[in-house]
Amino acid sequence: MNFALETKLAFTSHPAVNYFIPVADEGAIYRAGGCTLLGVLLRHRLCGATNERDKVYAFLGLTEKSARPQARIKVDYGQDLRTVYTEVARSIITHDRNLDVLSLPPLKFKSKTKSLPSWAPDWSIPDTKQAKEIRQIPGGHTQSLVNAEESGNRISKPFNATRNSDYNVLEIHSMHQAHLLPTKGHKVATITAVGDMHEGQFMPSSWNFESFRRCIGSIFKTYHTLLTWESVAEFRTQKGKYEHDESNEDAYWQTLIAGNLSEHENEQEPKQDMREEFFKWRQANTANPILKMLGLGYLQLIFMAFSLIIVFLIYKRPQSAFHGRLQNIIFRRMIRTEGKRYIGMASGDVRLKDEVWLLEGSKVPLIIRRGGENGVLIGDAYIHGIMYGEAFMSEGCETLILE
């Protein structure tokens, strides 16, 4: 299995194989002494458990041979689920002195744990039924933007949005404030445009009429979602350039792949090759203008849907090199901000007037919703042009309490 994953053999994209990939990943990482607590929890996020506390406790043994010291978690089945998940999150943050635990792959499922703080991951989701649904979406089990899982196919250099800053532990004053997480950082921008959520393309491991109907429906929905994204991103707009003299077209396609370009691919000629791959992918997923004008664009969409299904059934892998880089767009939305008009991809829960923040200890921008003095964490985000510290101002940081 390891060889198949490393060489990207075709069958590794099949939904059924998604059950075994975490096992293969875990074996290799464990033998290398690289099992961090957060990494283990993320890699096994789709596993089921009769007792939801075991979504944490069952994996603690995998960290015992880690080459690096890990946060110590006290096993206590007498604690309620909210307390367990909150204390685990705080222990990871204070021990690792970073906010990597706030950068989770987004899910379309809402938290089921009552009164859980926004900054504490709800490891009880997805449940068994939801996990099965995710496995039937190619790329549905995405990696976090900080790649705390230390797995997957991310080839770009690690993000560093706050320039190697550490999280400095700020004490809470009483047990009545145990749901609060004090942080320091600064606001970058307010979100002024939001696209539809991309829910991926449903590809079942077995076929019947209902699964075929869902598959076709998901392909049509993806097409319409990407249309809203191009509108939000002002794709091919004539309103000037993006940051660093990039075109809006280049900012858009790099946002779609969350900047996943190797150092070599960031050079001019290889980058142009990937740009051309994007336009080929876009053309294959866009209705012909003439057919659209005649009201027959749906005919091409039907043909596109059948072509995608046939390619997947025969080759069990994405239809193009660019398509293979789109693993970070599942359950996210395209966003645009005010001011410098940054574009990016954010958690599916993001709304208008949410804010983009850079918090000390976080490697990626975070989306915060303000309803008063404190903030609520919505999720992480890829914001094109600020992923390597370009917008971080340490002297402008202020205290922000997350609840």
mmCIF file of C-alpha atoms in Angstrom:
data_model
loop_
_atom_site.group_PDB
_atom_site.id
_atom_site.type_symbol
_atom_site.label_atom_id
_atom_site.label_comp_id
_atom_site.label_asym_id
_atom_site.label_seq_id
_atom_site.Cartn_x
_atom_site.Cartn_y
_atom_site.Cartn_z
ATOM 1 C CA MET A 1 0.000 0.000 0.000
ATOM 2 C CA ASN A 2 2.818 2.435 0.808
ATOM 3 C CA PHE A 3 4.373 1.837 -2.597
ATOM 4 C CA ALA A 4 1.010 2.372 -4.304
ATOM 5 C CA LEU A 5 0.470 5.682 -2.483
ATOM 6 C CA GLU A 6 3.977 6.973 -3.157
ATOM 7 C CA THR A 7 3.790 6.116 -6.865
ATOM 8 C CA LYS A 8 0.146 7.318 -7.109
ATOM 9 C CA LEU A 9 -1.167 4.135 -8.696
ATOM 10 C CA ALA A 10 -4.633 4.533 -10.175
ATOM 11 C CA PHE A 11 -6.602 2.414 -7.691
ATOM 12 C CA THR A 12 -5.586 4.593 -4.712
ATOM 13 C CA SER A 13 -8.304 7.124 -5.681
ATOM 14 C CA HIS A 14 -11.095 4.534 -5.387
ATOM 15 C CA PRO A 15 -13.551 5.129 -2.485
ATOM 16 C CA ALA A 16 -13.075 1.592 -1.137
ATOM 17 C CA VAL A 17 -9.314 2.127 -0.818
ATOM 18 C CA ASN A 18 -9.946 5.181 1.384
ATOM 19 C CA TYR A 19 -10.696 2.755 4.246
ATOM 20 C CA PHE A 20 -7.123 1.424 4.171
ATOM 21 C CA ILE A 21 -5.050 4.522 3.359
ATOM 22 C CA PRO A 22 -4.979 5.797 7.017
ATOM 23 C CA VAL A 23 -3.698 2.387 8.171
ATOM 24 C CA ALA A 24 -0.874 2.430 5.616
ATOM 25 C CA ASP A 25 -0.009 6.044 6.483
ATOM 26 C CA GLU A 26 -0.020 5.333 10.213
ATOM 27 C CA GLY A 27 2.296 2.329 9.951
ATOM 28 C CA ALA A 28 4.935 4.287 8.056
ATOM 29 C CA ILE A 29 4.732 7.341 10.354
ATOM 30 C CA TYR A 30 4.767 5.195 13.520
ATOM 31 C CA ARG A 31 7.887 3.312 12.430
ATOM 32 C CA ALA A 32 9.592 6.646 11.737
ATOM 33 C CA GLY A 33 8.754 7.932 15.253
ATOM 34 C CA GLY A 34 6.664 10.771 13.826
ATOM 35 C CA CYS A 35 3.314 10.199 15.558
ATOM 36 C CA THR A 36 2.279 13.521 17.085
ATOM 37 C CA LEU A 37 -0.947 13.583 19.081
ATOM 38 C CA LEU A 38 -2.665 16.056 16.755
ATOM 39 C CA GLY A 39 -1.435 14.204 13.690
ATOM 40 C CA VAL A 40 -2.782 10.877 14.957
ATOM 41 C CA LEU A 41 -6.190 12.370 15.778
ATOM 42 C CA LEU A 42 -6.485 13.982 12.351
ATOM 43 C CA ARG A 43 -5.367 10.927 10.407
ATOM 44 C CA HIS A 44 -7.978 8.787 12.191
ATOM 45 C CA ARG A 45 -10.760 11.347 12.166
ATOM 46 C CA LEU A 46 -13.010 9.097 10.065
ATOM 47 C CA CYS A 47 -12.761 6.146 12.448
ATOM 48 C CA GLY A 48 -15.827 5.109 14.420
ATOM 49 C CA ALA A 49 -16.085 4.596 18.184
ATOM 50 C CA THR A 50 -18.809 3.253 20.463
ATOM 51 C CA ASN A 51 -17.672 5.644 23.202
ATOM 52 C CA GLU A 52 -16.913 9.023 21.631
ATOM 53 C CA ARG A 53 -14.163 9.673 24.195
ATOM 54 C CA ASP A 54 -12.233 6.906 22.441
ATOM 55 C CA LYS A 55 -11.926 9.121 19.367
ATOM 56 C CA VAL A 56 -9.068 10.545 21.501
ATOM 57 C CA TYR A 57 -8.180 7.983 24.160
ATOM 58 C CA ALA A 58 -7.889 5.002 21.795
ATOM 59 C CA PHE A 59 -5.001 6.602 19.900
ATOM 60 C CA LEU A 60 -2.835 7.836 22.774
ATOM 61 C CA GLY A 61 -0.678 4.697 22.668
ATOM 62 C CA LEU A 62 0.451 5.527 19.129
ATOM 63 C CA THR A 63 2.309 8.602 20.411
ATOM 64 C CA GLU A 64 4.384 6.759 23.042
ATOM 65 C CA LYS A 65 7.294 6.132 20.658
ATOM 66 C CA SER A 66 7.226 9.592 19.107
ATOM 67 C CA ALA A 67 10.655 11.133 18.590
ATOM 68 C CA ARG A 68 9.284 14.360 20.098
ATOM 69 C CA PRO A 69 7.622 14.750 23.533
ATOM 70 C CA GLN A 70 3.832 14.975 23.290
ATOM 71 C CA ALA A 71 1.128 16.585 25.407
ATOM 72 C CA ARG A 72 0.161 14.330 28.319
ATOM 73 C CA ILE A 73 -3.548 13.491 28.350
ATOM 74 C CA LYS A 74 -5.188 12.024 31.466
ATOM 75 C CA VAL A 75 -7.653 9.277 30.574
ATOM 76 C CA ASP A 76 -10.865 9.884 32.519
ATOM 77 C CA TYR A 77 -14.071 8.284 31.267
ATOM 78 C CA GLY A 78 -15.944 10.020 34.058
ATOM 79 C CA GLN A 79 -15.591 13.418 32.380
ATOM 80 C CA ASP A 80 -18.288 14.653 30.032
ATOM 81 C CA LEU A 81 -17.417 14.826 26.337
ATOM 82 C CA ARG A 82 -17.228 18.635 26.272
ATOM 83 C CA THR A 83 -14.616 18.649 29.048
ATOM 84 C CA VAL A 84 -12.549 15.883 27.422
ATOM 85 C CA TYR A 85 -12.369 17.587 24.027
ATOM 86 C CA THR A 86 -11.738 21.045 25.534
ATOM 87 C CA GLU A 87 -8.895 19.854 27.778
ATOM 88 C CA VAL A 88 -7.293 17.864 24.944
ATOM 89 C CA ALA A 89 -7.306 20.936 22.691
ATOM 90 C CA ARG A 90 -5.865 23.191 25.401
ATOM 91 C CA SER A 91 -3.190 20.614 26.297
ATOM 92 C CA ILE A 92 -2.040 20.365 22.674
ATOM 93 C CA ILE A 93 -1.944 24.166 22.296
ATOM 94 C CA THR A 94 -0.014 24.858 25.506
ATOM 95 C CA HIS A 95 2.411 21.954 25.004
ATOM 96 C CA ASP A 96 3.174 22.597 21.314
ATOM 97 C CA ARG A 97 3.017 26.406 21.686
ATOM 98 C CA ASN A 98 1.198 26.759 18.382
ATOM 99 C CA LEU A 99 -2.375 26.919 17.098
ATOM 100 C CA ASP A 100 -2.159 24.047 14.630
ATOM 101 C CA VAL A 101 -5.193 22.433 16.296
ATOM 102 C CA LEU A 102 -7.296 25.336 14.975
ATOM 103 C CA SER A 103 -6.472 24.340 11.386
ATOM 104 C CA LEU A 104 -8.752 21.390 10.693
ATOM 105 C CA PRO A 105 -9.986 20.038 7.361
ATOM 106 C CA PRO A 106 -13.515 21.454 7.085
ATOM 107 C CA LEU A 107 -16.603 19.247 7.284
ATOM 108 C CA LYS A 108 -20.186 19.993 6.287
ATOM 109 C CA PHE A 109 -21.460 18.367 9.504
ATOM 110 C CA LYS A 110 -22.289 20.474 12.551
ATOM 111 C CA SER A 111 -20.848 19.810 16.006
ATOM 112 C CA LYS A 112 -23.002 17.513 18.113
ATOM 113 C CA THR A 113 -21.252 18.179 21.437
ATOM 114 C CA LYS A 114 -23.267 20.671 23.449
ATOM 115 C CA SER A 115 -21.500 23.930 24.457
ATOM 116 C CA LEU A 116 -18.144 22.886 22.976
ATOM 117 C CA PRO A 117 -15.919 25.965 22.441
ATOM 118 C CA SER A 118 -15.370 26.935 18.813
ATOM 119 C CA TRP A 119 -11.590 26.413 19.169
ATOM 120 C CA ALA A 120 -11.891 22.834 20.492
ATOM 121 C CA PRO A 121 -12.297 20.223 17.716
ATOM 122 C CA ASP A 122 -15.325 17.969 17.978
ATOM 123 C CA TRP A 123 -13.708 14.576 17.375
ATOM 124 C CA SER A 124 -17.119 12.864 17.557
ATOM 125 C CA ILE A 125 -17.797 13.974 13.977
ATOM 126 C CA PRO A 126 -17.931 12.532 11.479
ATOM 127 C CA ASP A 127 -19.878 9.568 12.858
ATOM 128 C CA THR A 128 -19.805 6.217 11.050
ATOM 129 C CA LYS A 129 -22.545 7.134 8.556
ATOM 130 C CA GLN A 130 -21.017 10.537 7.808
ATOM 131 C CA ALA A 131 -17.537 9.028 7.408
ATOM 132 C CA LYS A 132 -18.879 6.580 4.811
ATOM 133 C CA GLU A 133 -20.335 9.496 2.855
ATOM 134 C CA ILE A 134 -17.004 11.345 2.935
ATOM 135 C CA ARG A 135 -15.162 8.278 1.644
ATOM 136 C CA GLN A 136 -17.426 8.291 -1.411
ATOM 137 C CA ILE A 137 -16.213 11.758 -2.388
ATOM 138 C CA PRO A 138 -12.797 11.574 -4.121
ATOM 139 C CA GLY A 139 -10.532 13.867 -2.066
ATOM 140 C CA GLY A 140 -13.208 14.217 0.637
ATOM 141 C CA HIS A 141 -10.783 13.277 3.440
ATOM 142 C CA THR A 142 -8.644 16.377 2.950
ATOM 143 C CA GLN A 143 -5.522 17.441 4.839
ATOM 144 C CA SER A 144 -5.340 20.463 7.125
ATOM 145 C CA LEU A 145 -3.666 23.503 5.601
ATOM 146 C CA VAL A 146 -0.833 23.284 8.135
ATOM 147 C CA ASN A 147 -0.518 19.547 7.299
ATOM 148 C CA ALA A 148 -0.404 18.538 10.954
ATOM 149 C CA GLU A 149 -1.180 15.027 9.675
ATOM 150 C CA GLU A 150 2.289 14.927 8.054
ATOM 151 C CA SER A 151 0.799 12.890 5.228
ATOM 152 C CA GLY A 152 -0.919 13.446 1.889
ATOM 153 C CA ASN A 153 0.459 15.006 -1.274
ATOM 154 C CA ARG A 154 1.292 18.576 -0.255
ATOM 155 C CA ILE A 155 4.507 19.596 -2.066
ATOM 156 C CA SER A 156 4.708 23.338 -1.378
ATOM 157 C CA LYS A 157 6.883 24.657 1.421
ATOM 158 C CA PRO A 158 5.007 24.824 4.765
ATOM 159 C CA PHE A 159 2.858 27.911 5.313
ATOM 160 C CA ASN A 160 4.238 30.524 7.688
ATOM 161 C CA ALA A 161 1.639 33.283 7.823
ATOM 162 C CA THR A 162 2.851 34.696 11.173
ATOM 163 C CA ARG A 163 6.610 34.366 10.585
ATOM 164 C CA ASN A 164 7.497 31.549 12.994
ATOM 165 C CA SER A 165 5.695 33.196 15.913
ATOM 166 C CA ASP A 166 4.874 31.050 18.954
ATOM 167 C CA TYR A 167 1.687 30.891 20.933
ATOM 168 C CA ASN A 168 2.413 32.506 24.294
ATOM 169 C CA VAL A 169 0.219 30.880 26.918
ATOM 170 C CA LEU A 170 -2.114 33.432 28.508
ATOM 171 C CA GLU A 171 -3.622 32.187 31.757
ATOM 172 C CA ILE A 172 -7.369 31.974 32.365
ATOM 173 C CA HIS A 173 -8.437 33.311 35.749
ATOM 174 C CA SER A 174 -11.007 30.746 36.905
ATOM 175 C CA MET A 175 -12.672 27.466 36.011
ATOM 176 C CA HIS A 176 -15.693 29.515 34.889
ATOM 177 C CA GLN A 177 -13.505 30.653 31.976
ATOM 178 C CA ALA A 178 -12.354 27.162 30.946
ATOM 179 C CA HIS A 179 -14.210 27.548 27.641
ATOM 180 C CA LEU A 180 -12.130 30.611 26.698
ATOM 181 C CA LEU A 181 -8.834 30.671 24.802
ATOM 182 C CA PRO A 182 -6.816 33.900 25.078
ATOM 183 C CA THR A 183 -4.816 34.671 21.924
ATOM 184 C CA LYS A 184 -2.922 37.586 20.403
ATOM 185 C CA GLY A 185 -3.038 38.745 16.817
ATOM 186 C CA HIS A 186 -4.503 41.291 14.434
ATOM 187 C CA LYS A 187 -7.281 41.612 11.908
ATOM 188 C CA VAL A 188 -6.289 41.599 8.226
ATOM 189 C CA ALA A 189 -9.588 42.237 6.461
ATOM 190 C CA THR A 190 -13.364 41.769 6.478
ATOM 191 C CA ILE A 191 -15.034 39.326 4.092
ATOM 192 C CA THR A 192 -17.326 41.041 1.585
ATOM 193 C CA ALA A 193 -18.121 38.245 -0.906
ATOM 194 C CA VAL A 194 -18.747 34.510 -0.391
ATOM 195 C CA GLY A 195 -19.370 31.754 -2.949
ATOM 196 C CA ASP A 196 -21.305 28.508 -2.634
ATOM 197 C CA MET A 197 -19.834 25.577 -0.700
ATOM 198 C CA HIS A 198 -18.075 22.962 -2.823
ATOM 199 C CA GLU A 199 -19.308 19.567 -1.606
ATOM 200 C CA GLY A 200 -17.290 17.436 -4.025
ATOM 201 C CA GLN A 201 -18.383 14.881 -6.587
ATOM 202 C CA PHE A 202 -20.115 11.784 -5.254
ATOM 203 C CA MET A 203 -18.488 8.591 -6.590
ATOM 204 C CA PRO A 204 -19.943 5.456 -4.915
ATOM 205 C CA SER A 205 -18.035 2.194 -4.673
ATOM 206 C CA SER A 206 -21.088 0.332 -6.057
ATOM 207 C CA TRP A 207 -23.643 1.533 -8.572
ATOM 208 C CA ASN A 208 -27.437 1.555 -8.688
ATOM 209 C CA PHE A 209 -30.040 4.056 -9.918
ATOM 210 C CA GLU A 210 -29.969 6.154 -6.727
ATOM 211 C CA SER A 211 -26.162 6.347 -6.554
ATOM 212 C CA PHE A 212 -26.044 7.222 -10.264
ATOM 213 C CA ARG A 213 -28.595 10.005 -9.726
ATOM 214 C CA ARG A 214 -26.590 11.414 -6.799
ATOM 215 C CA CYS A 215 -23.396 11.257 -8.845
ATOM 216 C CA ILE A 216 -24.887 13.211 -11.765
ATOM 217 C CA GLY A 217 -26.453 15.730 -9.383
ATOM 218 C CA SER A 218 -23.140 16.347 -7.588
ATOM 219 C CA ILE A 219 -21.360 16.976 -10.899
ATOM 220 C CA PHE A 220 -23.975 19.551 -11.956
ATOM 221 C CA LYS A 221 -23.777 21.202 -8.510
ATOM 222 C CA THR A 222 -19.983 21.406 -8.762
ATOM 223 C CA TYR A 223 -20.286 23.181 -12.113
ATOM 224 C CA HIS A 224 -22.636 25.824 -10.685
ATOM 225 C CA THR A 225 -20.498 26.223 -7.550
ATOM 226 C CA LEU A 226 -17.401 26.980 -9.601
ATOM 227 C CA LEU A 227 -19.373 29.613 -11.530
ATOM 228 C CA THR A 228 -20.110 31.429 -8.260
ATOM 229 C CA TRP A 229 -16.435 31.137 -7.310
ATOM 230 C CA GLU A 230 -15.303 32.811 -10.528
ATOM 231 C CA SER A 231 -17.716 35.646 -9.830
ATOM 232 C CA VAL A 232 -16.463 36.109 -6.248
ATOM 233 C CA ALA A 233 -12.824 35.974 -7.386
ATOM 234 C CA GLU A 234 -13.502 38.492 -10.177
ATOM 235 C CA PHE A 235 -11.969 36.038 -12.617
ATOM 236 C CA ARG A 236 -10.757 37.763 -15.799
ATOM 237 C CA THR A 237 -11.827 41.128 -14.432
ATOM 238 C CA GLN A 238 -10.373 44.268 -15.935
ATOM 239 C CA LYS A 239 -10.105 45.984 -12.527
ATOM 240 C CA GLY A 240 -6.329 46.033 -12.290
ATOM 241 C CA LYS A 241 -3.897 43.478 -10.910
ATOM 242 C CA TYR A 242 -3.811 41.302 -7.797
ATOM 243 C CA GLU A 243 -1.051 41.666 -5.166
ATOM 244 C CA HIS A 244 2.583 41.517 -6.360
ATOM 245 C CA ASP A 245 1.501 42.388 -9.929
ATOM 246 C CA GLU A 246 -0.204 39.025 -10.487
ATOM 247 C CA SER A 247 -3.255 38.799 -12.700
ATOM 248 C CA ASN A 248 -6.582 37.864 -11.115
ATOM 249 C CA GLU A 249 -6.512 34.722 -13.287
ATOM 250 C CA ASP A 250 -3.209 33.583 -11.763
ATOM 251 C CA ALA A 251 -4.384 34.415 -8.222
ATOM 252 C CA TYR A 252 -7.568 32.408 -8.826
ATOM 253 C CA TRP A 253 -6.053 29.162 -10.118
ATOM 254 C CA GLN A 254 -3.376 29.173 -7.421
ATOM 255 C CA THR A 255 -6.096 29.671 -4.799
ATOM 256 C CA LEU A 256 -7.974 26.652 -6.160
ATOM 257 C CA ILE A 257 -4.970 24.434 -5.391
ATOM 258 C CA ALA A 258 -4.201 26.288 -2.127
ATOM 259 C CA GLY A 259 -0.775 27.314 -3.437
ATOM 260 C CA ASN A 260 0.325 23.686 -3.715
ATOM 261 C CA LEU A 261 3.304 24.297 -6.010
ATOM 262 C CA SER A 262 6.805 22.970 -5.433
ATOM 263 C CA GLU A 263 9.750 25.379 -5.474
ATOM 264 C CA HIS A 264 10.553 24.150 -8.975
ATOM 265 C CA GLU A 265 6.961 24.704 -10.149
ATOM 266 C CA ASN A 266 7.088 28.275 -8.833
ATOM 267 C CA GLU A 267 9.698 29.077 -11.450
ATOM 268 C CA GLN A 268 8.385 30.840 -14.535
ATOM 269 C CA GLU A 269 8.309 28.018 -17.101
ATOM 270 C CA PRO A 270 6.911 25.177 -14.909
ATOM 271 C CA LYS A 271 4.392 27.632 -13.423
ATOM 272 C CA GLN A 272 3.219 28.485 -16.931
ATOM 273 C CA ASP A 273 2.770 24.754 -17.609
ATOM 274 C CA MET A 274 0.496 24.413 -14.563
ATOM 275 C CA ARG A 275 -1.395 27.527 -15.657
ATOM 276 C CA GLU A 276 -2.076 25.880 -19.010
ATOM 277 C CA GLU A 277 -3.246 22.729 -17.180
ATOM 278 C CA PHE A 278 -5.737 24.911 -15.300
ATOM 279 C CA PHE A 279 -7.190 26.352 -18.503
ATOM 280 C CA LYS A 280 -7.500 22.876 -20.017
ATOM 281 C CA TRP A 281 -9.303 21.694 -16.881
ATOM 282 C CA ARG A 282 -11.545 24.779 -16.906
ATOM 283 C CA GLN A 283 -12.431 24.349 -20.578
ATOM 284 C CA ALA A 284 -13.353 20.702 -19.961
ATOM 285 C CA ASN A 285 -15.642 21.791 -17.109
ATOM 286 C CA THR A 286 -17.291 24.822 -18.746
ATOM 287 C CA ALA A 287 -20.299 24.867 -21.050
ATOM 288 C CA ASN A 288 -19.603 25.952 -24.644
ATOM 289 C CA PRO A 289 -20.635 29.649 -25.055
ATOM 290 C CA ILE A 290 -22.496 28.969 -28.313
ATOM 291 C CA LEU A 291 -24.471 26.054 -26.876
ATOM 292 C CA LYS A 292 -25.152 28.123 -23.773
ATOM 293 C CA MET A 293 -26.428 31.020 -25.893
ATOM 294 C CA LEU A 294 -28.787 28.625 -27.701
ATOM 295 C CA GLY A 295 -30.041 27.271 -24.384
ATOM 296 C CA LEU A 296 -28.375 23.906 -24.982
ATOM 297 C CA GLY A 297 -25.533 24.194 -22.482
ATOM 298 C CA TYR A 298 -27.085 21.426 -20.412
ATOM 299 C CA LEU A 299 -26.343 18.946 -23.228
ATOM 300 C CA GLN A 300 -22.616 19.556 -22.862
ATOM 301 C CA LEU A 301 -22.907 19.287 -19.077
ATOM 302 C CA ILE A 302 -24.556 15.887 -19.439
ATOM 303 C CA PHE A 303 -21.739 14.778 -21.750
ATOM 304 C CA MET A 304 -19.163 16.127 -19.269
ATOM 305 C CA ALA A 305 -20.822 14.217 -16.432
ATOM 306 C CA PHE A 306 -20.785 10.928 -18.315
ATOM 307 C CA SER A 307 -17.148 11.484 -19.387
ATOM 308 C CA LEU A 308 -16.081 12.102 -15.784
ATOM 309 C CA ILE A 309 -17.844 8.948 -14.578
ATOM 310 C CA ILE A 310 -16.284 6.829 -17.340
ATOM 311 C CA VAL A 311 -12.792 8.196 -16.651
ATOM 312 C CA PHE A 312 -13.204 7.466 -12.937
ATOM 313 C CA LEU A 313 -14.593 3.960 -13.485
ATOM 314 C CA ILE A 314 -11.797 3.002 -15.887
ATOM 315 C CA TYR A 315 -8.772 4.786 -14.436
ATOM 316 C CA LYS A 316 -9.919 5.329 -10.792
ATOM 317 C CA ARG A 317 -8.171 8.698 -10.638
ATOM 318 C CA PRO A 318 -8.724 12.421 -11.418
ATOM 319 C CA GLN A 319 -9.154 13.411 -15.044
ATOM 320 C CA SER A 320 -6.176 15.820 -15.174
ATOM 321 C CA ALA A 321 -3.008 16.876 -13.348
ATOM 322 C CA PHE A 322 -4.694 20.085 -12.202
ATOM 323 C CA HIS A 323 -7.761 18.220 -10.969
ATOM 324 C CA GLY A 324 -5.465 16.084 -8.828
ATOM 325 C CA ARG A 325 -4.340 19.201 -6.893
ATOM 326 C CA LEU A 326 -7.866 20.245 -5.877
ATOM 327 C CA GLN A 327 -7.985 18.250 -2.628
ATOM 328 C CA ASN A 328 -8.239 21.363 -0.402
ATOM 329 C CA ILE A 329 -11.416 22.814 -1.924
ATOM 330 C CA ILE A 330 -13.833 20.211 -0.509
ATOM 331 C CA PHE A 331 -16.312 21.767 1.980
ATOM 332 C CA ARG A 332 -14.855 25.241 1.461
ATOM 333 C CA ARG A 333 -16.106 28.466 -0.120
ATOM 334 C CA MET A 334 -14.359 31.061 -2.253
ATOM 335 C CA ILE A 335 -14.155 34.412 -0.449
ATOM 336 C CA ARG A 336 -13.055 37.963 -1.238
ATOM 337 C CA THR A 337 -12.181 40.685 1.260
ATOM 338 C CA GLU A 338 -12.491 44.445 1.370
ATOM 339 C CA GLY A 339 -9.491 46.776 1.019
ATOM 340 C CA LYS A 340 -6.769 44.925 -0.873
ATOM 341 C CA ARG A 341 -9.474 42.541 -2.141
ATOM 342 C CA TYR A 342 -7.687 39.336 -1.230
ATOM 343 C CA ILE A 343 -9.243 36.117 -2.477
ATOM 344 C CA GLY A 344 -9.083 32.809 -0.655
ATOM 345 C CA MET A 345 -10.799 29.593 0.386
ATOM 346 C CA ALA A 346 -12.375 29.337 3.811
ATOM 347 C CA SER A 347 -14.418 26.940 5.924
ATOM 348 C CA GLY A 348 -17.888 26.176 4.644
ATOM 349 C CA ASP A 349 -19.467 28.059 7.587
ATOM 350 C CA VAL A 350 -17.969 31.407 6.567
ATOM 351 C CA ARG A 351 -20.352 34.362 6.106
ATOM 352 C CA LEU A 352 -20.292 37.976 4.994
ATOM 353 C CA LYS A 353 -18.674 40.297 7.570
ATOM 354 C CA ASP A 354 -16.590 37.518 9.120
ATOM 355 C CA GLU A 355 -12.989 38.631 9.622
ATOM 356 C CA VAL A 356 -9.608 37.306 8.513
ATOM 357 C CA TRP A 357 -7.134 37.284 11.432
ATOM 358 C CA LEU A 358 -3.491 36.385 11.898
ATOM 359 C CA LEU A 359 -2.941 34.987 15.409
ATOM 360 C CA GLU A 360 0.453 34.387 16.979
ATOM 361 C CA GLY A 361 1.308 30.697 16.782
ATOM 362 C CA SER A 362 -0.872 30.028 13.755
ATOM 363 C CA LYS A 363 0.775 29.102 10.460
ATOM 364 C CA VAL A 364 -2.323 30.052 8.454
ATOM 365 C CA PRO A 365 -4.952 32.830 8.523
ATOM 366 C CA LEU A 366 -8.049 32.121 10.626
ATOM 367 C CA ILE A 367 -11.649 33.210 10.113
ATOM 368 C CA ILE A 368 -13.171 34.866 13.193
ATOM 369 C CA ARG A 369 -16.774 35.935 13.792
ATOM 370 C CA ARG A 370 -17.152 38.865 16.189
ATOM 371 C CA GLY A 371 -20.379 39.317 18.113
ATOM 372 C CA GLY A 372 -18.946 41.422 20.918
ATOM 373 C CA GLU A 373 -15.572 41.679 22.632
ATOM 374 C CA ASN A 374 -14.779 37.997 22.114
ATOM 375 C CA GLY A 375 -14.554 36.019 18.897
ATOM 376 C CA VAL A 376 -15.781 32.679 17.582
ATOM 377 C CA LEU A 377 -13.458 30.574 15.442
ATOM 378 C CA ILE A 378 -15.031 29.572 12.121
ATOM 379 C CA GLY A 379 -12.009 27.783 10.665
ATOM 380 C CA ASP A 380 -8.754 28.251 8.807
ATOM 381 C CA ALA A 381 -8.282 29.755 5.354
ATOM 382 C CA TYR A 382 -5.938 29.931 2.413
ATOM 383 C CA ILE A 383 -5.665 33.634 1.525
ATOM 384 C CA HIS A 384 -3.591 34.132 -1.595
ATOM 385 C CA GLY A 385 -0.675 36.495 -1.044
ATOM 386 C CA ILE A 386 -0.386 36.376 2.771
ATOM 387 C CA MET A 387 0.524 32.732 3.492
ATOM 388 C CA TYR A 388 4.219 33.451 4.146
ATOM 389 C CA GLY A 389 4.066 36.442 6.482
ATOM 390 C CA GLU A 390 3.466 39.188 3.919
ATOM 391 C CA ALA A 391 0.638 40.749 5.975
ATOM 392 C CA PHE A 392 1.714 39.908 9.540
ATOM 393 C CA MET A 393 2.524 42.859 11.829
ATOM 394 C CA SER A 394 3.781 41.693 15.231
ATOM 395 C CA GLU A 395 3.704 45.242 16.598
ATOM 396 C CA GLY A 396 -0.009 45.506 15.780
ATOM 397 C CA CYS A 397 -1.110 42.445 17.756
ATOM 398 C CA GLU A 398 -3.865 42.740 20.367
ATOM 399 C CA THR A 399 -5.549 40.268 22.709
ATOM 400 C CA LEU A 400 -8.452 38.314 21.242
ATOM 401 C CA ILE A 401 -10.428 35.893 23.419
ATOM 402 C CA LEU A 402 -11.919 32.919 21.549
ATOM 403 C CA GLU A 403 -14.975 31.252 23.010
#
